[in-house]
Coordinates of C-alpha atoms in Angstrom, one line a residue:
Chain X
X191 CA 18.0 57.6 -73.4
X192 CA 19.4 54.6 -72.0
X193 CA 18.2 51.0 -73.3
X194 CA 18.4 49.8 -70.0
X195 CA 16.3 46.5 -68.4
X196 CA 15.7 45.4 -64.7
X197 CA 15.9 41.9 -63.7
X198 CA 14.3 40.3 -60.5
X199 CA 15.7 36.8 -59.6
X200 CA 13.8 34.6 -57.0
X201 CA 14.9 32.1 -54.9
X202 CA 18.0 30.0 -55.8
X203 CA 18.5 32.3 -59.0
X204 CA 18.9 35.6 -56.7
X205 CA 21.6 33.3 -54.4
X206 CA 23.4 32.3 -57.4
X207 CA 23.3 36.3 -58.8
X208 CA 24.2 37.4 -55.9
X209 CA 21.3 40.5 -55.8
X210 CA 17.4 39.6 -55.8
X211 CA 17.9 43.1 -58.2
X212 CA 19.8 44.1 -60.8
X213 CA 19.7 47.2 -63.8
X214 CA 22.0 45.6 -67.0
X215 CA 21.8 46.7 -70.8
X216 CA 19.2 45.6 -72.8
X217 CA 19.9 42.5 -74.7
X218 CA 16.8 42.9 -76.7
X219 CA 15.6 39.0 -76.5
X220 CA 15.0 36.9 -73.9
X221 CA 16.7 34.5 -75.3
X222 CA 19.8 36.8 -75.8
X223 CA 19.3 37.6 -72.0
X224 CA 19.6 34.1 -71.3
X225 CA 22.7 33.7 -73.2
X226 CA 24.2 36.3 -71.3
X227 CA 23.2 35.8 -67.8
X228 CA 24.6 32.0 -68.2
X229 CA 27.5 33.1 -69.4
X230 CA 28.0 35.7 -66.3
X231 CA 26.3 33.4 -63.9
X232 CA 27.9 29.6 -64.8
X233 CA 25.8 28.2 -61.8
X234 CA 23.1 29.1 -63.8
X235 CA 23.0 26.8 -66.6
X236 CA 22.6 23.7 -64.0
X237 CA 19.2 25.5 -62.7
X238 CA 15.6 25.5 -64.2
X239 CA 14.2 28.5 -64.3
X240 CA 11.8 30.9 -66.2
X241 CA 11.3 34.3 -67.3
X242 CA 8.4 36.8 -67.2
X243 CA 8.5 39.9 -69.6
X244 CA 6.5 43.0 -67.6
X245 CA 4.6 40.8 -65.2
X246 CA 4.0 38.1 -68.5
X247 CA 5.2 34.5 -68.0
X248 CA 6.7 34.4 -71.5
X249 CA 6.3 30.6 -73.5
X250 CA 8.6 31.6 -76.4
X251 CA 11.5 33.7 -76.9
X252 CA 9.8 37.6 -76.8
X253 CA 11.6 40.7 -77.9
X254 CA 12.7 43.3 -74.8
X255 CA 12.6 46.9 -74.7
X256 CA 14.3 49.3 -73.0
X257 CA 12.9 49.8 -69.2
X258 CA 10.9 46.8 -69.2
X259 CA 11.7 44.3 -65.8
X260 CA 12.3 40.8 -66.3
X261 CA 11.4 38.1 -63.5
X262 CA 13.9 34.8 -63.3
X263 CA 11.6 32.4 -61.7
X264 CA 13.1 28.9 -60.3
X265 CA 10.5 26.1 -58.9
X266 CA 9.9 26.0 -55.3
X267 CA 9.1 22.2 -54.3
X268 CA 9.0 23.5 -49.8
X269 CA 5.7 22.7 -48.3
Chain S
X281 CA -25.0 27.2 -32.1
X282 CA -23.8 26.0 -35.5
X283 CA -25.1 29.4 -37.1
X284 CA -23.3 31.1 -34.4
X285 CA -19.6 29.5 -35.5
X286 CA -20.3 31.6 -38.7
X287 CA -22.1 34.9 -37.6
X288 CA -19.0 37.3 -38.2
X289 CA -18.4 36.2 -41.9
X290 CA -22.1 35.4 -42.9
X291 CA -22.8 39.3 -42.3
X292 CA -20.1 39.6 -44.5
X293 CA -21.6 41.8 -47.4
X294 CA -20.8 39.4 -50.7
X295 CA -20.5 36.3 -48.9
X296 CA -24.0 36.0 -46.5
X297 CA -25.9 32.9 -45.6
X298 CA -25.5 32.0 -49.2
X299 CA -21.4 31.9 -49.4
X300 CA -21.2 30.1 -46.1
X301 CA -24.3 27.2 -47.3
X302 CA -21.7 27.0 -50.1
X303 CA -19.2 26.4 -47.9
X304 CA -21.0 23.5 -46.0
X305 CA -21.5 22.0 -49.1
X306 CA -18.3 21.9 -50.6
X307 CA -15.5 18.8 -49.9
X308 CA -11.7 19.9 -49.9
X309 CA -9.2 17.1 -50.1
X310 CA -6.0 18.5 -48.1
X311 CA -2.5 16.6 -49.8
X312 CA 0.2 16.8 -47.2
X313 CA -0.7 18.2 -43.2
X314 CA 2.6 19.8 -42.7
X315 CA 3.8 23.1 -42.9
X316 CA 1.3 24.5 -45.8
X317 CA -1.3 21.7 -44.8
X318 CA -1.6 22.8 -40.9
X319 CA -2.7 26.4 -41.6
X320 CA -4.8 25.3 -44.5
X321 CA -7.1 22.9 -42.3
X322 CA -7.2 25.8 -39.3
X323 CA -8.7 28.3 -41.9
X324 CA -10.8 25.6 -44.1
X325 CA -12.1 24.2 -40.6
X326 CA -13.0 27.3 -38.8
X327 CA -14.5 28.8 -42.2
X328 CA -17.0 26.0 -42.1
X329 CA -16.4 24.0 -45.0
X330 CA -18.6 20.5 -45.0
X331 CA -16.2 17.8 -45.7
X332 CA -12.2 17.4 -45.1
X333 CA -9.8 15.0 -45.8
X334 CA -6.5 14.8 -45.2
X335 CA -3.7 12.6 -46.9
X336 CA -0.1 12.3 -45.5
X337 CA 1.6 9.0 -45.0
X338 CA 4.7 10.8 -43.3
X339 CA 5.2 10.6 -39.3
X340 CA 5.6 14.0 -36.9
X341 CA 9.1 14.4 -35.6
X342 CA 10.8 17.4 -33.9
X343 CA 12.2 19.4 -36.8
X344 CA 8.4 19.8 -38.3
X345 CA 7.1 21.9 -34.8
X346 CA 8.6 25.0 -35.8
X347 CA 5.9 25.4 -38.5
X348 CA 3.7 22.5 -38.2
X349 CA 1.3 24.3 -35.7
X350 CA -1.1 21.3 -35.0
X351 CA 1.1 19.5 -33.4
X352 CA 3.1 19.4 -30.5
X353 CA 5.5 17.3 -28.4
X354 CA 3.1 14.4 -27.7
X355 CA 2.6 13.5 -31.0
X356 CA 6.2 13.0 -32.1
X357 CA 6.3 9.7 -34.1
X358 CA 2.2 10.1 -35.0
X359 CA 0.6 9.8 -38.5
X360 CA 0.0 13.3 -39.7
X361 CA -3.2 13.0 -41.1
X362 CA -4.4 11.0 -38.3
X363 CA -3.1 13.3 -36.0
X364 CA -5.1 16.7 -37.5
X365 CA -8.1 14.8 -37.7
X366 CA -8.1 13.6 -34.1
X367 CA -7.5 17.5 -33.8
X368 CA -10.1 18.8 -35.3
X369 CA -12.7 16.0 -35.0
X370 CA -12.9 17.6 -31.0
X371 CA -12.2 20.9 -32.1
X372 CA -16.0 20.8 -34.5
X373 CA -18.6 18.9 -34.4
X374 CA -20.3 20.1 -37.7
X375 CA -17.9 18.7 -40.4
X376 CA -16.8 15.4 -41.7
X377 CA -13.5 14.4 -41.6
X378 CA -11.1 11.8 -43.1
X379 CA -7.7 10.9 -42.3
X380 CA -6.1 9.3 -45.5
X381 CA -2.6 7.9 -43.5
X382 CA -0.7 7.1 -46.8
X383 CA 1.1 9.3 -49.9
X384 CA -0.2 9.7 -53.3
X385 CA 1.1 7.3 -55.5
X386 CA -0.5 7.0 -59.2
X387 CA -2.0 3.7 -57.9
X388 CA -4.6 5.8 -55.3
X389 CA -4.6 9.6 -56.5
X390 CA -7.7 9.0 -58.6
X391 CA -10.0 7.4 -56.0
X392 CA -8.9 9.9 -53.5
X393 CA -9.4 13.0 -55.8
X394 CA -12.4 12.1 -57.5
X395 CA -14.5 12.6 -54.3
X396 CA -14.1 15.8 -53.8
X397 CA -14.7 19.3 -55.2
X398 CA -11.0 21.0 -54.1
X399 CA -7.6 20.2 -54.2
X400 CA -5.2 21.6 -51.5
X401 CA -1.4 21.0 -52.9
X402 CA 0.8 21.2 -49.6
X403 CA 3.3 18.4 -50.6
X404 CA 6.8 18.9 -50.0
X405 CA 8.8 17.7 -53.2
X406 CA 8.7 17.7 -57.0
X407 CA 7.2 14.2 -58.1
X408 CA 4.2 14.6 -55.7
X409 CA 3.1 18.4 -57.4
X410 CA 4.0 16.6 -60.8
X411 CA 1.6 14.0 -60.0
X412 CA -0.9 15.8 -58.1
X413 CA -1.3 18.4 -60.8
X414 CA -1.7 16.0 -63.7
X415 CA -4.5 13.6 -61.4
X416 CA -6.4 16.7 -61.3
X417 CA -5.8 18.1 -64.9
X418 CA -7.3 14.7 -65.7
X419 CA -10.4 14.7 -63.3
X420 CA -10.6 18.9 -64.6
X421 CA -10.2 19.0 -60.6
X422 CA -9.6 22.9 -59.3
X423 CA -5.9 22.9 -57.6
X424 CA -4.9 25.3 -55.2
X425 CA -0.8 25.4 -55.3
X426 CA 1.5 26.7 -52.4
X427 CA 5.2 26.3 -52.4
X428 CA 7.7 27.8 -50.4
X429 CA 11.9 28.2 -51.0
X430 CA 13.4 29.4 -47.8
X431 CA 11.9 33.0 -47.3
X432 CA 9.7 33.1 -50.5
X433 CA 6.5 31.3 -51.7
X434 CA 4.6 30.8 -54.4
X435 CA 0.4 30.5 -54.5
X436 CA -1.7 30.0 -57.7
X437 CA -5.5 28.3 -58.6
X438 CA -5.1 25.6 -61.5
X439 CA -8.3 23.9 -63.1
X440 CA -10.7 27.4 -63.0
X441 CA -11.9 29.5 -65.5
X442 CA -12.0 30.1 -69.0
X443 CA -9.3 29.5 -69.7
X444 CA -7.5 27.0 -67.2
X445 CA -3.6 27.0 -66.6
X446 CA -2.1 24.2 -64.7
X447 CA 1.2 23.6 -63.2
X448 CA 2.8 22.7 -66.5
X449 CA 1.9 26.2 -67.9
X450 CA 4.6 27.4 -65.4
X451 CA 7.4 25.0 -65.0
X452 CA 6.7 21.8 -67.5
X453 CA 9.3 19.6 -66.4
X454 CA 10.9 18.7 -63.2
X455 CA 14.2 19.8 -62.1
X456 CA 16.7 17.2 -62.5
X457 CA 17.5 16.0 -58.9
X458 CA 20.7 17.6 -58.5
X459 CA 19.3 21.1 -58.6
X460 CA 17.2 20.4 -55.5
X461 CA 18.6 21.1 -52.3
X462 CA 18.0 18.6 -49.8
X463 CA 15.0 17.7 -47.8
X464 CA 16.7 18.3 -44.8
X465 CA 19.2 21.1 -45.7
X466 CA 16.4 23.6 -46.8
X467 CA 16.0 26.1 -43.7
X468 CA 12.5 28.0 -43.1
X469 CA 11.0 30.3 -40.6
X470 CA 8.0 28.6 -39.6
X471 CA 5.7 31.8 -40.4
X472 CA 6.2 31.9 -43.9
X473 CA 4.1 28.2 -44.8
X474 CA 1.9 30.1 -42.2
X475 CA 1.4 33.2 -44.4
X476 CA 1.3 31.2 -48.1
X477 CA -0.9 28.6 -46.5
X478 CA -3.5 31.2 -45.3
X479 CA -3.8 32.2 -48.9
X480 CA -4.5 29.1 -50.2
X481 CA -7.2 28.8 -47.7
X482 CA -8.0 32.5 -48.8
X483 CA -8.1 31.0 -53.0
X484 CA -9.8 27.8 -51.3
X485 CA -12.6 29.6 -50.1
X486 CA -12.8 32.0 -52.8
X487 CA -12.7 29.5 -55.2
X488 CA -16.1 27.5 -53.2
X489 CA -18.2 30.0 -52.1
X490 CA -17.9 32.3 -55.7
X491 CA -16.4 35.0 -53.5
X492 CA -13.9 37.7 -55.2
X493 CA -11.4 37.0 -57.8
X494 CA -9.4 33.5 -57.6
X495 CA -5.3 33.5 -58.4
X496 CA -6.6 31.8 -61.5
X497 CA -4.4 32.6 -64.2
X498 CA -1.7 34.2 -62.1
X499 CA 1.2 33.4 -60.2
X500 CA 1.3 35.0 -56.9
X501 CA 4.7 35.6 -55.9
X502 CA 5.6 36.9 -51.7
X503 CA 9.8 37.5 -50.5
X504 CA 9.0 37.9 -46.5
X505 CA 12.6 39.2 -46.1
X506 CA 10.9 42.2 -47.8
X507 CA 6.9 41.6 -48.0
X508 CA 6.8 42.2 -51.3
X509 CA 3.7 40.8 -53.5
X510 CA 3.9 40.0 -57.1
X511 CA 2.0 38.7 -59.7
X512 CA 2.6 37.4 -63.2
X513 CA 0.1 36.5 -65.3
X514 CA 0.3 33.2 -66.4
X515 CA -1.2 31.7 -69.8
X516 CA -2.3 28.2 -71.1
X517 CA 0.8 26.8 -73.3
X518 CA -0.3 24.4 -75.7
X519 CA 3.7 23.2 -76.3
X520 CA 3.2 21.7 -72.7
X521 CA 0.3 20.2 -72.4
X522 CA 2.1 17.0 -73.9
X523 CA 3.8 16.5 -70.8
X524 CA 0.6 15.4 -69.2
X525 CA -0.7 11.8 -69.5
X526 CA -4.0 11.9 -71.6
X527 CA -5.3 9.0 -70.2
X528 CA -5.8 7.3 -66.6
X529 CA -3.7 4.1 -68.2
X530 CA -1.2 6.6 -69.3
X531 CA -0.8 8.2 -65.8
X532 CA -0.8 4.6 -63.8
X533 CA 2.4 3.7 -66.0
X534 CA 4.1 7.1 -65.3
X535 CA 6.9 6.8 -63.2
X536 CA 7.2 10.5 -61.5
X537 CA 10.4 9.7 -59.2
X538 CA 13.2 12.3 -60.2
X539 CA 16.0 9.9 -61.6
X540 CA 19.6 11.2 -61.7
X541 CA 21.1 9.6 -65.1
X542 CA 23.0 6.7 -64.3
X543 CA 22.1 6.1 -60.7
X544 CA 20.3 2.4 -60.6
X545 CA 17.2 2.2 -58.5
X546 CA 16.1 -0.8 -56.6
X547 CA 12.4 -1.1 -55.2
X548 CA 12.7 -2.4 -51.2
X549 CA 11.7 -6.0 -52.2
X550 CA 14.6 -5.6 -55.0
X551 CA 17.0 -4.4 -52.1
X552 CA 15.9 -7.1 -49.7
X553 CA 16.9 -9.9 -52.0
X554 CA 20.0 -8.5 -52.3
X555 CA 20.9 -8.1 -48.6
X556 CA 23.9 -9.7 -47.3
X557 CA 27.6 -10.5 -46.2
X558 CA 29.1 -8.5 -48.7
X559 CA 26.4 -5.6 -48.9
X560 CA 26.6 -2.3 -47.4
X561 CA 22.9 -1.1 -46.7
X562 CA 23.7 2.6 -46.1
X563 CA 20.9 5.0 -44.4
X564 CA 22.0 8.4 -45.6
X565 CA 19.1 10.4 -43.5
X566 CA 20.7 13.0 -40.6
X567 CA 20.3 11.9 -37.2
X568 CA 16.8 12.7 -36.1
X569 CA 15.2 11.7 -39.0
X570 CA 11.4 10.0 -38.3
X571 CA 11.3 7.2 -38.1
X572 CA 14.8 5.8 -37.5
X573 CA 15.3 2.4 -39.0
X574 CA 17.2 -0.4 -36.3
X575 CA 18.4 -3.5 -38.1
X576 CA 21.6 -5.9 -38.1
X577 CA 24.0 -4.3 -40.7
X578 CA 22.3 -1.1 -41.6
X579 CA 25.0 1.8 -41.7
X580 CA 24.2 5.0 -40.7
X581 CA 26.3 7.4 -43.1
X582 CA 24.7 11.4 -43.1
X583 CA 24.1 12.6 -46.3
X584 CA 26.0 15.8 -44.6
X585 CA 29.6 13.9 -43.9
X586 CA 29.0 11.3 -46.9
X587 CA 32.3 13.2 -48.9
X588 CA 34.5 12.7 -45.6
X589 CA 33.8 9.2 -45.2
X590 CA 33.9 7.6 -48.6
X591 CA 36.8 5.2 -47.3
X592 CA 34.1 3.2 -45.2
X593 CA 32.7 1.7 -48.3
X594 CA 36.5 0.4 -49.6
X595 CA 35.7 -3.3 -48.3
X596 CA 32.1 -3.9 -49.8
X597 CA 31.5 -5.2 -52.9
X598 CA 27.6 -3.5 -53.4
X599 CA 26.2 -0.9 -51.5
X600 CA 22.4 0.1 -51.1
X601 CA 21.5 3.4 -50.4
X602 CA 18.2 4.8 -48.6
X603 CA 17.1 8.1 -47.6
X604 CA 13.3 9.8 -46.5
X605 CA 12.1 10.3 -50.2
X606 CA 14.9 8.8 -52.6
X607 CA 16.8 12.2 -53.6
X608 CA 19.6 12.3 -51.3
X609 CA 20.3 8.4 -51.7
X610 CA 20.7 9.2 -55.5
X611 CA 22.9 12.1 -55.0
X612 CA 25.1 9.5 -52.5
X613 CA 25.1 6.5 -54.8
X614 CA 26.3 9.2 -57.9
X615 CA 29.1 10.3 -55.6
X616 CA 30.1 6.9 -54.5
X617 CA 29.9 5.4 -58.4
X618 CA 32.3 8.5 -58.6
X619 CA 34.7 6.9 -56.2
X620 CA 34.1 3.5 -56.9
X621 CA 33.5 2.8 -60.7
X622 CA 33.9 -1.2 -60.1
X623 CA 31.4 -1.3 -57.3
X624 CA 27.5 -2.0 -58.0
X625 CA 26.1 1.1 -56.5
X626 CA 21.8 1.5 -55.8
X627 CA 19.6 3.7 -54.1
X628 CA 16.6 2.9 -53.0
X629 CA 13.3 4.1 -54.9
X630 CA 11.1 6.3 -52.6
X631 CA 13.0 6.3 -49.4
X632 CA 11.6 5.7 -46.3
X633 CA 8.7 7.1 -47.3
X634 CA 8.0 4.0 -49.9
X635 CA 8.5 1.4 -47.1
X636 CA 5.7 3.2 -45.3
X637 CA 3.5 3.3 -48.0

């Protein structure tokens, strides 16, 4: 079986990925995630943002497994 | 004929006479009457809730009528707040209502929040949900929180339940300025505020009157491009809590105006001292912009065609910047200091909006 994730990027992070959606290989961290998606995405490391592990706002770095969806999740300041 | 206003939702199984005397005794306190803030005090007001107040310092003009759905072409140039009370002050006679016709600054939030038993947060920017979120952290004050990004919003309930997230349990710092796209860059469809307003007046109501379950300790997420709904669950995070002032003291000396590193900021009595032969004083707003500011020697520069026309500034020796809230004037002083290493370079604190104020 593949060790496959989904990511979810909101707002400015889904203009800056390019796709609001996206299947990549499992890093296995968040924090490995992170790594990797600035590294793809440069525009990314000027943005705050965070992440959500299955539908969890995570407050330290959480291990991933396969087929689990992460959420990127910038501020929105618009009233 | 007060009963009457109310008939459809007091035979309402699980809300009754007893949700709806709730209602009429409960106080909301709306921050910010413009595109969240309008359908917020249409729902609040026709729901029946007792008391209302509204606080926005900031002025209607013609770009805010495409969501802001109280007003209309005669008011352009009006006090928000004023303006929805007059509204709804004909509209109902059974509520009161207070028009607050000034921002929240750290000098007034706790005297305006402490008299009431709801916070609406439909502000507009980053230092007024910073500040509006601690003010209410402090005074254990239930927060309902809306914020929209071109065609996606945000809702959530801070201050309720057993265990009570704020703001800070999502995002604990600011964005630095430079990650914010400008006031008046950021497009929107004015039915979106409509539809993330309407459920904080949904989490408002449910929140008074005991009805349902409350977005408390979840973050409602909404793409209209799509319609799609999420929710995450959010958590209390004790590493952030610091962030908060712990005391009243603390929060009055908090300074919650995004500052981009090495931009120098002046207050308007520091920039009027300054004023002068060899000053540029440089409004930054696009045209249309309310209200528009007339006075010998004031350069109008948009933000927009700033890069293109950095050559106007070769001949003066400081330059002052200004914009609506103080963002954009930061980003144009940076780019200038860019240019012009030798020159002394400001921007204004607070914008327009500070002058007002």
């Amino acid at each position: 079986m593949s060790d496959r994730i989904r990511l979810k990027a909101f707002g400015m992070l889904a203009e800056k990925i390019g796709t609001d959606s996206l299947e990549i290989e499992n890093p296995g961290s968040s924090e490995a995630l992170k790594r990797q998606l600035l590294q793809q995405f440069p525009e990314l490391q000027s943005l705050t943002f965070r992440m959500a592990v299955d539908r969890k706002l995570i407050q330290a770095e959480t291990a991933i497994s396969a087929g689990q969806e992460i959420a990127l999740l910038p501020p929105f300041s618009g009233g | 004929m007060n009963m009457n206003r109310f008939e459809r939702q007091v035979i309402l199984p699980g809300f009754g006479p007893e949700g709806q005397a709730k209602l009429k005794q409960a106080s909301v306190l709306v921050i910010g009457a413009g595109g969240l803030g309008c359908p917020v005090l249409l729902y609040l007001a026709a729901a029946g809730v007792g008391r209302i107040a509204v606080v926005d310092g900031d002025v209607i003009s013609p770009s805010n009528l495409n969501r802001q759905v109280l007003y209309g072409e005669k008011d352009l140039g009006k006090n928000k707040a004023e303006t929805a009370v007059r509204y709804f002050q004909e509209k109902y006679s059974d509520m009161q209502w207070t028009a607050i016709p000034e921002f929240i600054t750290v000098d007034n939030a706790q005297a305006h929040i402490f008299h009431y038993d709801l916070v609406i947060d439909g502000s507009d920017n980053f230092p007024t949900r910073y500040l509006v979120n601690d003010a209410c952290v402090l005074l254990k004050k239930p927060l309902v929180y809306g914020s929209i990004y071109q065609y996606e919003g945000q809702v959530s309930v801070f201050n309720v339940g057993s265990h009570p997230c704020n703001y800070r349990d999502v995002f604990p710092n600011p964005p630095a300025p430079q990650e914010i796209p400008n006031c008046a860059e950021t497009g929107v469809l004015g039915v979106l505020p409509g539809i993330i307003g309407n459920l904080m007046a949904l989490e408002a109501i449910k929140v008074l009157s005991g009805l349902g379950k409350p977005l408390n300790n979840k973050l409602l997420l909404f793409n209209s491009l799509n319609t799609q709904f999420q929710e995450l669950e959010i958590l209390p995070n004790p590493t952030t809590q610091s962030a908060i002032p712990t005391s009243w003291n603390e929060f009055h000396q908090r300074d919650y105006a995004l500052g981009v590193e090495g931009v120098q900021q002046l207050t308007w009595n520091e920039a009027m001292k300054l004023m002068g032969q060899e000053v540029a004083f440089v409004d930054v707003r696009e045209p249309g912009e309310e209200p528009p500011l007339e006075c010998t020697g004031l350069v109008k520069v948009p933000f927009s065609t700033l890069s293109k026309e950095l050559g106007r500034f070769e001949e003066a020796e400081e330059i002052l910047f200004f914009c609506q809230s103080g963002a954009r004037s930061q980003k144009a002083a940076q780019l200038l200091q860019q240019t012009y290493p030798d020159k002394k370079i400001f921007s204004i604190r607070g914008g327009i909006n500070a002058l007002k104020s």
